[in-house]
Coordinates of C-alpha atoms in Angstrom, one line a residue:
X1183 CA -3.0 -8.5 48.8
X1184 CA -6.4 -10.0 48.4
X1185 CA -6.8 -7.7 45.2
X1186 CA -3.4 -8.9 43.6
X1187 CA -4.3 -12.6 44.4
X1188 CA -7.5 -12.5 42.9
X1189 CA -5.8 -10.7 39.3
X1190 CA -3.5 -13.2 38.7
X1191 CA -5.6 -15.5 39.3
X1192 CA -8.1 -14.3 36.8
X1193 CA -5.2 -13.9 34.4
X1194 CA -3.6 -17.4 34.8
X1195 CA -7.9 -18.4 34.2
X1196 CA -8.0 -15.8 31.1
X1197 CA -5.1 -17.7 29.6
X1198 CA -5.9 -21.4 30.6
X1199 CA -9.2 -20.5 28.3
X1200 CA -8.0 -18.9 26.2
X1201 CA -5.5 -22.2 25.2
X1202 CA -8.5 -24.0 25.1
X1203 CA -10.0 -21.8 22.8
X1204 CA -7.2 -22.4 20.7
X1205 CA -6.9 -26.5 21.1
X1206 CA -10.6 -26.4 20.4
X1207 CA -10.2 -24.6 17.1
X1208 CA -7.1 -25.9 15.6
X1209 CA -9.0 -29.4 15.9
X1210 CA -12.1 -28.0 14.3
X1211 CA -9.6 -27.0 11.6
X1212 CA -8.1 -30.1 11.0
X1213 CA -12.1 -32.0 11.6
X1214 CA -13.1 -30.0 8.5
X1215 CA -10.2 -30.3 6.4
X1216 CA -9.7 -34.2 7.0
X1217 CA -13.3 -34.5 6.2
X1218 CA -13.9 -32.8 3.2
X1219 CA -13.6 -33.5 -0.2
X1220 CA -13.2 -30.0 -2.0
X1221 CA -9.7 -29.5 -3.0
X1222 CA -9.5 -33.0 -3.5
X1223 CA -12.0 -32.7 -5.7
X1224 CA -10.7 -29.1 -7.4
X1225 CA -7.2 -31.3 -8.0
X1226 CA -8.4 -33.4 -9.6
X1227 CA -10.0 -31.1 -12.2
X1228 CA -7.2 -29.3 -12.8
X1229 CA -4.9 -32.3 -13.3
X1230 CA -7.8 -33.5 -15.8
X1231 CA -9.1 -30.4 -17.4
X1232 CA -5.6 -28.2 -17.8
X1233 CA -3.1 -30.8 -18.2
X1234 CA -0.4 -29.0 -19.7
X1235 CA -0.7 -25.2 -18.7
X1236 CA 2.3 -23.9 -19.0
X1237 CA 2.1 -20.2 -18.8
X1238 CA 0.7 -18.6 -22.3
X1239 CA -0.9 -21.6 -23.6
X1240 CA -4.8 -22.3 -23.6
X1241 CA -4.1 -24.7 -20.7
X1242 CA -3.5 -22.1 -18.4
X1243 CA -6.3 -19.7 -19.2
X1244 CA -8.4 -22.7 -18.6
X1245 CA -7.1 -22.9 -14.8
X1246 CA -7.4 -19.0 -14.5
X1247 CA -11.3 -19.4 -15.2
X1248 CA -11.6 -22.5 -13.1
X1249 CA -9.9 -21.0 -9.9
X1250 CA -11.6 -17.9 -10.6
X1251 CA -14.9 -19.5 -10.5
X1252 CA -14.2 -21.8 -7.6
X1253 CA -12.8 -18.7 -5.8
X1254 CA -16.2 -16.8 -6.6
X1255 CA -18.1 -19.6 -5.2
X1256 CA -16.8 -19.8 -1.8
X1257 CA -18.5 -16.2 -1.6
X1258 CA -15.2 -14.0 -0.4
X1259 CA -14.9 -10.5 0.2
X1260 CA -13.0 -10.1 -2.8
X1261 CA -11.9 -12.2 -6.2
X1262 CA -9.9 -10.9 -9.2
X1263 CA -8.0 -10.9 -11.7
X1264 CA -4.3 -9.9 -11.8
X1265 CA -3.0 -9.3 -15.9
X1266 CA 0.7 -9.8 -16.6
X1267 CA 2.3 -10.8 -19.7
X1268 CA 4.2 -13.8 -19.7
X1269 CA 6.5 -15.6 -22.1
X1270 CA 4.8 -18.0 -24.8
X1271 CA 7.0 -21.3 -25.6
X1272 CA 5.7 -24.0 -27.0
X1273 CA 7.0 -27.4 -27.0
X1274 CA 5.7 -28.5 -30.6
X1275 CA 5.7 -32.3 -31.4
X1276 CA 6.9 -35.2 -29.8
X1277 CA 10.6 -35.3 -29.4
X1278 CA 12.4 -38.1 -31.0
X1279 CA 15.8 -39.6 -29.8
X1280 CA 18.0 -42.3 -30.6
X1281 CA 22.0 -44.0 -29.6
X1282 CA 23.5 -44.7 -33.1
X1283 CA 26.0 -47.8 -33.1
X1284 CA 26.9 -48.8 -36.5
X1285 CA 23.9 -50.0 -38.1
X1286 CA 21.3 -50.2 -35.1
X1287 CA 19.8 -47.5 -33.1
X1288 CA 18.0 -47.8 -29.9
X1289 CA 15.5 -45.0 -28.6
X1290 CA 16.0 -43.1 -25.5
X1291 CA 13.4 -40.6 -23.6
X1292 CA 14.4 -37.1 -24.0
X1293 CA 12.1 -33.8 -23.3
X1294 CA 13.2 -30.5 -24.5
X1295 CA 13.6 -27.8 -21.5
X1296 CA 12.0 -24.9 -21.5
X1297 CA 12.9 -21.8 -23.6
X1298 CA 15.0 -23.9 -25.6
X1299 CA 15.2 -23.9 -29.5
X1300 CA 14.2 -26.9 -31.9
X1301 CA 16.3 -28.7 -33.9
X1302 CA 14.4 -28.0 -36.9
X1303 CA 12.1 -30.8 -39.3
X1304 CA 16.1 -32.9 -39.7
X1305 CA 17.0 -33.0 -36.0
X1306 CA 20.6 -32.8 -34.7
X1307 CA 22.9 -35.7 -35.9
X1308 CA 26.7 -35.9 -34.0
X1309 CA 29.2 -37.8 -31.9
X1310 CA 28.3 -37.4 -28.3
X1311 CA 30.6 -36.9 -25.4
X1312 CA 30.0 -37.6 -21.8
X1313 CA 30.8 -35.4 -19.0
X1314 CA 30.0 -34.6 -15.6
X1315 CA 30.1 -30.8 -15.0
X1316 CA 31.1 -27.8 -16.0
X1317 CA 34.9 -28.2 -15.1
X1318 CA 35.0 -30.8 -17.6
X1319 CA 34.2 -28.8 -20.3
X1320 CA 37.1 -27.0 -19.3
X1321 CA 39.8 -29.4 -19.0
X1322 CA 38.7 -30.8 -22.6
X1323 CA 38.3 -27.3 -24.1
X1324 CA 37.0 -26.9 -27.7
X1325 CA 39.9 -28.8 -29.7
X1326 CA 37.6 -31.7 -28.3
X1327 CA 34.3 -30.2 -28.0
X1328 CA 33.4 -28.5 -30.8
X1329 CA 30.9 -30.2 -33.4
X1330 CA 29.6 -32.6 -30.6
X1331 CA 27.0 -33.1 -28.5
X1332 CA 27.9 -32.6 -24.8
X1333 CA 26.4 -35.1 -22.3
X1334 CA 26.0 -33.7 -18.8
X1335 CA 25.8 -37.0 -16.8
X1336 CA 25.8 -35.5 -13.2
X1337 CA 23.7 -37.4 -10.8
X1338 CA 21.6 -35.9 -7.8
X1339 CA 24.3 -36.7 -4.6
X1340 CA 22.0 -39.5 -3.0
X1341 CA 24.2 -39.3 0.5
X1342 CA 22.4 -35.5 1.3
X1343 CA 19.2 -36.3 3.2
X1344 CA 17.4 -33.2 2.0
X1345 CA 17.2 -33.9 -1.8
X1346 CA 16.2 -30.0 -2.3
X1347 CA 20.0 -29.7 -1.7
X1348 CA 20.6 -32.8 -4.1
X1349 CA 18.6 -30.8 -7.3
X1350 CA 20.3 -28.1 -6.4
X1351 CA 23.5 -29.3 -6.8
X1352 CA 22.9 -30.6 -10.0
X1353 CA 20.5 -28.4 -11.4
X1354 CA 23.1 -25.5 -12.6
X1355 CA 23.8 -28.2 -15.4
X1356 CA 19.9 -27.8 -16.7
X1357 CA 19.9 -23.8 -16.7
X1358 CA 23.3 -22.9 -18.0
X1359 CA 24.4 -26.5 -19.6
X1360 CA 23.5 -25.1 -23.1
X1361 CA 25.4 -21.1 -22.6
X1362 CA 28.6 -23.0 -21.3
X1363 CA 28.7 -25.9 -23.6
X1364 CA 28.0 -23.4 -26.9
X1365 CA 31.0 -21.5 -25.8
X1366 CA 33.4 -24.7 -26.5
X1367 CA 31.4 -25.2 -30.0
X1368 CA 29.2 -28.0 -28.8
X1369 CA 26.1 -28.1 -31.2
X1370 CA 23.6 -29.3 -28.9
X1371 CA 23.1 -30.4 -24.9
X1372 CA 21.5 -34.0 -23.3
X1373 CA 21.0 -33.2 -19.5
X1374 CA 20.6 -36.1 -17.0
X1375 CA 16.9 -35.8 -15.3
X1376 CA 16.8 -34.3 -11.5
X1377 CA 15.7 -37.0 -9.9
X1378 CA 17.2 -39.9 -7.5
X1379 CA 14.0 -42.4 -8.9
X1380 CA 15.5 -44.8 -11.9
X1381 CA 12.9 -44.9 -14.4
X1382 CA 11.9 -43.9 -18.0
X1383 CA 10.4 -40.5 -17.5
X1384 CA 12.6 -37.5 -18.9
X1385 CA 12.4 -34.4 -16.4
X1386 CA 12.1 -30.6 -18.4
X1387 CA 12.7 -27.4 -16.5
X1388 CA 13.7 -24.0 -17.9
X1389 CA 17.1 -23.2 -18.7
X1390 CA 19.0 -19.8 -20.4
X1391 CA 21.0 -18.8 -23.0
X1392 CA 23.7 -16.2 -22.8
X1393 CA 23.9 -12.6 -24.7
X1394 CA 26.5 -13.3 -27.5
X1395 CA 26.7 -17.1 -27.0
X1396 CA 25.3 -19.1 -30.1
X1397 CA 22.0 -20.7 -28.7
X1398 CA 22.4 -24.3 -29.0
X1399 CA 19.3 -27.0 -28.7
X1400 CA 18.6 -28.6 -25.3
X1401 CA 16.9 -31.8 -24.1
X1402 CA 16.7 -33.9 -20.8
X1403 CA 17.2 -37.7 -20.8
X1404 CA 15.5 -40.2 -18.3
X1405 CA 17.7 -41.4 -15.7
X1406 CA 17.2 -44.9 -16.9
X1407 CA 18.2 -43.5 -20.4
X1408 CA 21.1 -41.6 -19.3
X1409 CA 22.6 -44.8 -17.5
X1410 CA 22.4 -46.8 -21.0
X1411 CA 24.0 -43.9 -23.0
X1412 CA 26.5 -43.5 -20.9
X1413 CA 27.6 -47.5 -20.9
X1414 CA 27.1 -47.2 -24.6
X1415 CA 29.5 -44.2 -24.7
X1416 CA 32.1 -46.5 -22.7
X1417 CA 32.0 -49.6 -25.3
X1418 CA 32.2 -47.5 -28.6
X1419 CA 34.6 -44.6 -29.1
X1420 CA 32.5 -41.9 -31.1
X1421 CA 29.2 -42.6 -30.0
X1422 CA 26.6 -41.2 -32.7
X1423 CA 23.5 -39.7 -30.7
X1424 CA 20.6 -38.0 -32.9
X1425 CA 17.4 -35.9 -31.3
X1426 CA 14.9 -33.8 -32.3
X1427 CA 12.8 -31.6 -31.2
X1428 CA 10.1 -28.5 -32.7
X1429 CA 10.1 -26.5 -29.3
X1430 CA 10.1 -22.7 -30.5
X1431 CA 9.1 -19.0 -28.4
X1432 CA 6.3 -16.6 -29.9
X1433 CA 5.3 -13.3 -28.4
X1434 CA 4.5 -12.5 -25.3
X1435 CA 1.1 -12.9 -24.2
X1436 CA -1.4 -11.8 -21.6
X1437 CA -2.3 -14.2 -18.6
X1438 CA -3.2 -13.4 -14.9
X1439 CA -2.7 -14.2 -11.4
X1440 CA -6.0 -15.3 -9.4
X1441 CA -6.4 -13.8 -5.9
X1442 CA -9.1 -13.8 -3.4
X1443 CA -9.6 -12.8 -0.1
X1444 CA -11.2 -12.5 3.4
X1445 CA -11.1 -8.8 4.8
X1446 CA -9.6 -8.5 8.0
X1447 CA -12.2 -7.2 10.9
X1448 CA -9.8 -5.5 12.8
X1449 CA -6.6 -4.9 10.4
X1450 CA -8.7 -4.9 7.0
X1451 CA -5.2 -2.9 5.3
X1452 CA -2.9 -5.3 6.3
X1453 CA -2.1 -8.3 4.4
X1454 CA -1.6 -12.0 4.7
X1455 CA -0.6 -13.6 1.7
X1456 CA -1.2 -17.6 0.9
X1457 CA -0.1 -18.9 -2.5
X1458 CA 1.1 -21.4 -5.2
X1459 CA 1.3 -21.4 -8.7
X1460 CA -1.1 -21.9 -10.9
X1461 CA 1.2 -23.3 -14.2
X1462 CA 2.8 -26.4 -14.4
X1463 CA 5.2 -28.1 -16.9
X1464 CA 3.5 -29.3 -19.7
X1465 CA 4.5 -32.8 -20.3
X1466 CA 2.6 -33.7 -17.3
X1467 CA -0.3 -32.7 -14.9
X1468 CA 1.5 -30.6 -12.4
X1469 CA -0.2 -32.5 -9.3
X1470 CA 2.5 -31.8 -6.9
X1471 CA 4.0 -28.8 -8.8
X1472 CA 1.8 -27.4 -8.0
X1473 CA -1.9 -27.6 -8.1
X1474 CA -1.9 -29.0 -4.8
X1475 CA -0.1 -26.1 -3.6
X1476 CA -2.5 -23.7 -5.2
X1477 CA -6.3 -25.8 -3.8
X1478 CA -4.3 -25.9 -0.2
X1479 CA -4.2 -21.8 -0.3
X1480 CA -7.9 -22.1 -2.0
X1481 CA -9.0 -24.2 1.2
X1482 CA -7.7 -22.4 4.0
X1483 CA -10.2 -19.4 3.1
X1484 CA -12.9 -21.9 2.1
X1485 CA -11.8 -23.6 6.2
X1486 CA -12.4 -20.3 7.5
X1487 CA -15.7 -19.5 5.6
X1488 CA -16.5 -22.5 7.1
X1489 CA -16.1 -22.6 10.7
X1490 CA -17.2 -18.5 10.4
X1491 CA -13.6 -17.5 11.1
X1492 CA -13.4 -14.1 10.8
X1493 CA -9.5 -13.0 10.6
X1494 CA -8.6 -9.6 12.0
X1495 CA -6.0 -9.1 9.1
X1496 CA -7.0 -9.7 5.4
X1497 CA -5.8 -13.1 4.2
X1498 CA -5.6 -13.3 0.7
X1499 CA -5.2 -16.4 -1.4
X1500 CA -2.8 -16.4 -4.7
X1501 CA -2.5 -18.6 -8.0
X1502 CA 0.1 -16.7 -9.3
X1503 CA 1.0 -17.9 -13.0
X1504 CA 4.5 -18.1 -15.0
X1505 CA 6.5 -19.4 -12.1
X1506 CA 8.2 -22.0 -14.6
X1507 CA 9.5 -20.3 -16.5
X1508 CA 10.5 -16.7 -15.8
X1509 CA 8.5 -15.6 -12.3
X1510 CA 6.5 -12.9 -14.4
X1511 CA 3.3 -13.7 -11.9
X1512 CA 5.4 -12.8 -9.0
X1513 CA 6.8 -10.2 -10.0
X1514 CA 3.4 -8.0 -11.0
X1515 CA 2.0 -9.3 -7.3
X1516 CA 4.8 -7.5 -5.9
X1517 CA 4.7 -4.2 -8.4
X1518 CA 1.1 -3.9 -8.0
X1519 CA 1.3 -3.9 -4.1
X1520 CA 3.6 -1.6 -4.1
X1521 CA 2.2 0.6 -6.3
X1522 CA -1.5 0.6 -4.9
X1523 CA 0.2 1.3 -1.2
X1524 CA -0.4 -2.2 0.8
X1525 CA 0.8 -3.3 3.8
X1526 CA 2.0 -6.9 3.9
X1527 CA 2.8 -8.4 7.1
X1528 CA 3.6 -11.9 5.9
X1529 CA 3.3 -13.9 2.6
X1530 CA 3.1 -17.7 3.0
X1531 CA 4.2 -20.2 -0.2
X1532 CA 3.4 -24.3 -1.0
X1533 CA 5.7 -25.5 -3.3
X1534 CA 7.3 -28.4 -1.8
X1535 CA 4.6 -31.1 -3.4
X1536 CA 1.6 -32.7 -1.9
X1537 CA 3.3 -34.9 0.4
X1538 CA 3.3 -35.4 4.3
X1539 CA 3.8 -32.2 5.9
X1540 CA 6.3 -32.6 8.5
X1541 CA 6.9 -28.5 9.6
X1542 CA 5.6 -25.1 9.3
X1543 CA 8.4 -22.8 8.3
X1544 CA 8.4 -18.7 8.8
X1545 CA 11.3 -16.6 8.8
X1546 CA 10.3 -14.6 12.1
X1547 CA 10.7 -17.9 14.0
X1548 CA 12.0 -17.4 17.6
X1549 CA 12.6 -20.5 19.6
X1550 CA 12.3 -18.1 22.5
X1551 CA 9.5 -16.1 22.1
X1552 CA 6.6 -17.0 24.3
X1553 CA 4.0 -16.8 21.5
X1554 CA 6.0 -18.9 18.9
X1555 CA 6.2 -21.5 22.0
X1556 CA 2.6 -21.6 22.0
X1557 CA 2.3 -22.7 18.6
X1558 CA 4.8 -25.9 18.6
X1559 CA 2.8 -26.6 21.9
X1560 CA -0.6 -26.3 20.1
X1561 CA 0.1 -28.1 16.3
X1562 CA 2.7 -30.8 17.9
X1563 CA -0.5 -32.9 18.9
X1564 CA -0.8 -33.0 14.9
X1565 CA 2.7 -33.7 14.2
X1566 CA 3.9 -30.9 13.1
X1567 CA 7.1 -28.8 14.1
X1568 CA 7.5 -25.2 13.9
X1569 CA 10.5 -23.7 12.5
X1570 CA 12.6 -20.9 11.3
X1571 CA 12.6 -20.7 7.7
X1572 CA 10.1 -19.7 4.8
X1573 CA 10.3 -18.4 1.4
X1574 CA 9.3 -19.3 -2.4
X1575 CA 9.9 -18.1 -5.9
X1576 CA 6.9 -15.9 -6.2
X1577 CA 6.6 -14.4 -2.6
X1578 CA 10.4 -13.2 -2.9
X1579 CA 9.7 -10.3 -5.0
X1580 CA 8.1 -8.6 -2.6
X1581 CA 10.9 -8.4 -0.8
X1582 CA 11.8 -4.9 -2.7
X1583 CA 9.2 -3.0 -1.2
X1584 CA 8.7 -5.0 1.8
X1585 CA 11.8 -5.6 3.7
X1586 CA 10.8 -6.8 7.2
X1587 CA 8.1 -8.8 5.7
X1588 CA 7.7 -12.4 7.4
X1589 CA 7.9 -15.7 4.8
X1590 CA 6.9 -18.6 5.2
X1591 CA 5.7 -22.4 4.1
X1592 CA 4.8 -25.6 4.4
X1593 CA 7.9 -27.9 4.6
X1594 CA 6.8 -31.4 4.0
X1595 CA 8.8 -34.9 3.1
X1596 CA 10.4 -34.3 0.3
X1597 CA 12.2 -37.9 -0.2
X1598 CA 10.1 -38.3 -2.9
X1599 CA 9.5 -35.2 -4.2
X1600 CA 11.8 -35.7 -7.1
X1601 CA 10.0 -38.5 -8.5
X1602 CA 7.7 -36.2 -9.4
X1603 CA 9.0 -32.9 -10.4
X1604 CA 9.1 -31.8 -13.8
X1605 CA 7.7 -34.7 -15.2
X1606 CA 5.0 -36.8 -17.3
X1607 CA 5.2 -38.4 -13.4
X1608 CA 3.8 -35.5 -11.8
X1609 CA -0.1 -36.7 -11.9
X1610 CA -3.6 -36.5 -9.9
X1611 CA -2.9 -40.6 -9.1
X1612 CA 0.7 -39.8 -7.3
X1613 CA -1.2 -37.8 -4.8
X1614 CA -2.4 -39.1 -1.3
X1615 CA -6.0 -37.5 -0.4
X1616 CA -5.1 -37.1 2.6
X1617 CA -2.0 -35.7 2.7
X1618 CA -3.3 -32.8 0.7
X1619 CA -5.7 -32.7 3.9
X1620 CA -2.9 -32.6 6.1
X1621 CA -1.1 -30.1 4.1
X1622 CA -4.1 -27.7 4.1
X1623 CA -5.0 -28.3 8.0
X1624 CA -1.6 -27.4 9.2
X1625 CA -1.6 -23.9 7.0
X1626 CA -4.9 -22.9 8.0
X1627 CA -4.1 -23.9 11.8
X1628 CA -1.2 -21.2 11.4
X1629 CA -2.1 -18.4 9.8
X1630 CA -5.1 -18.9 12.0
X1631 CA -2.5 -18.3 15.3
X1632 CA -0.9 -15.9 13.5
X1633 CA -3.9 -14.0 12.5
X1634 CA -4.7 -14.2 16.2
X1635 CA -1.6 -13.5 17.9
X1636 CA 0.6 -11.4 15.4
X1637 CA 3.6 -12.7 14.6
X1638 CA 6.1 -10.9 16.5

């Protein structure tokens, strides 16, 4: 009896310490983050230096060298390059756009979206008509469509709280606005920005043409824009509304993904993946989309160099290029896994912006489970919840070969996320220091538990 007493008591001991351990580790963690200036530092170089790098232009191979580099001075196990060809458009010059009433003309701010085609050197001269969705289009059918410009003036739905599900309500209009409207002879597209904010800055995005539909030209207007065209439509009956743009596509091109990695001690085969993405929209820094996601991943292996953290499983950071546009980075991460025989036991993604993190997300989440307990109990000090949830663009491809893997991210407040995205807004000065601390502190805190507990 003696002997049983004396075991649990050692046990009960064994795990008091060992929560210590933890609580003593997690606020080393967030002590080093919160006090260092690095990926501050490596944002605001990028936003500086590569301005622009949208995948395939010289932007872009800029940031590939400077992550590189960066990557190769924090001394890791591993860093390299990852080719993959990726789609080359080009945005030309400045777009032009103007509201034509009778003898006066008042300039808007447009931006052409991504993959779309130019107007050509003499722009795009018609009557514009105003509608809200697809169902319009529709109901007016091309007796009253065709030779026009179509206006899709659908707002983000302010009354939903998360405004991921706002832009996503709207956002079908930006992708397929062009395909649907072509099929009713419209000669060219203006696209209300995705954003709540009211201001002057037009949002871009990418958006597709359909196989046997003619390709028609395709811009975003501010929201402060689209507000005034859309009076100006109600006061005059066959609006005149002009734009141009020299956007074009050339050849594919070769550009890379940039991974590096700490090998695990105990589980050196098995993988942890941490990642943003490493191009950005290029009428605007890409601060929050997402060069802050991709220093965050860079810092949680530069935390564990560090404090001398050495993982059992290899944790591998990604900058994986071409998420913009068509995902091509992703997609090679995922191929070459496969194909050199990995094992990947989770894959963690920040694209939600640099903002206050509220929650770690991962799709094994289990409200029951002991261990997951254990976390919210050990990161709620910092004021973060743990949830069920996870995923991203680039992580999902690896989903074909690896279908119990575990996803996961960073969920932070996204209220004013929108401000941001896609836009000449999205720069170095919109970001809060430390925030970006925050952000990184709270994903190094978990794949640190995770790395030490399993998942499961």
């Amino acid at each position: 009896m003696k002997k049983t007493l004396l075991f649990i008591a050692l046990i009960i001991y064994t795990l008091s310490l060992s929560a210590q351990q933890d609580e003593q580790m997690i606020r080393q963690i967030y002590n080093e983050a919160l006090t260092s200036d690095v990926a501050h530092h490596q944002l605001k170089w990028l936003c500086e230096n590569t301005e622009g790098r949208i995948s395939g232009r010289p932007e872009a191979a800029k940031a590939v060298d400077y992550t590189y580099q960066e990557m190769l001075n924090m001394n890791l196990d591993r860093v390299y390059l990852q080719p993959c060809m990726v789609k080359a458009w080009k945005r030309g010059q400045p777009e032009k756009a103007f509201i034509i009433s009778g003898k006066q003309q008042f300039e808007v701010p447009v931006s052409a979206l991504g993959l779309s085609i130019g107007t050509g050197s003499g722009g795009l001269h018609a009557e514009i008509i105003e509608v809200y969705d697809f169902e319009d289009l529709k109901e007016l059918g091309r007796e009253q469509i065709e030779g026009k410009i179509v206006f899709f003036n659908k707002p983000m739905d302010p009354k939903l709280i998360n405004t991921f599900a706002a832009y996503g309500g709207a956002a079908g209009l930006r992708v397929n606005g062009a395909a649907e409207a072509a099929k009713y002879g419209a000669v060219g597209v203006v696209v209300r920005s995705l954003t709540l904010a009211k201001d002057d800055f037009p949002h871009t995005g990418v958006m597709h043409y359909e196989e046997g539909v003619e390709q028609i030209p395709a811009v975003m207007i501010s929201t402060n824009g689209a507000d005034f065209l859309s009076e100006q439509i109600k006061k005059e009956e066959g609006l005149q509304f002009y734009f141009q743009t020299s956007c074009y596509t050339e050849a594919d091109v070769v550009s890379h993904n940039v991974i590096g990695e700490i090998k695990g001690s105990v589980y050196p085969d098995q993988i942890i993946s941490i990642g943003g993405h490493l191009d950005a929209w290029d009428n605007g820094q890409g601060a929050h989309d997402d060069a802050g996601g991709c220093v965050q991943s860079m810092e949680v292996l530069r935390i564990f160099k560090a404090l001398g953290i050495r993982p059992n499983y290899t944790i591998r950071a990604v900058m994986f290029m071409d998420e913009e546009i068509a995902q091509r980075g992703g997609q090679k991460y995922a191929e070459q896994a496969n194909a050199n025989q990995e094992k990947h036991l989770m894959a963690f993604e920040q694209d939600r912006g640099v903002l206050v993190p509220r929650a770690i997300a991962f799709s094994a989440f289990d409200p029951e489970n002991e261990k997951h307990q254990n976390f919210k109990a050990l990161l709620k000090p910092y004021n973060i919840e743990v949830i069920k949830g996870g995923g991203g663009v680039d992580i999902g491809p690896l989903k074909q070969f690896y279908p119990d893997i575990v996803f996961g991210d960073l969920i932070t407040d996204d209220q004013r996320y929108f401000d941001f995205h896609h836009s000449g807004n999205d720069s170095f000065d919109q970001v809060n220091k430390r925030e970006l601390q925050l952000g990184a502190a709270a994903i190094a805190s978990l794949i640190y538990l995770i790395d030490q507990y399993g998942i499961n």
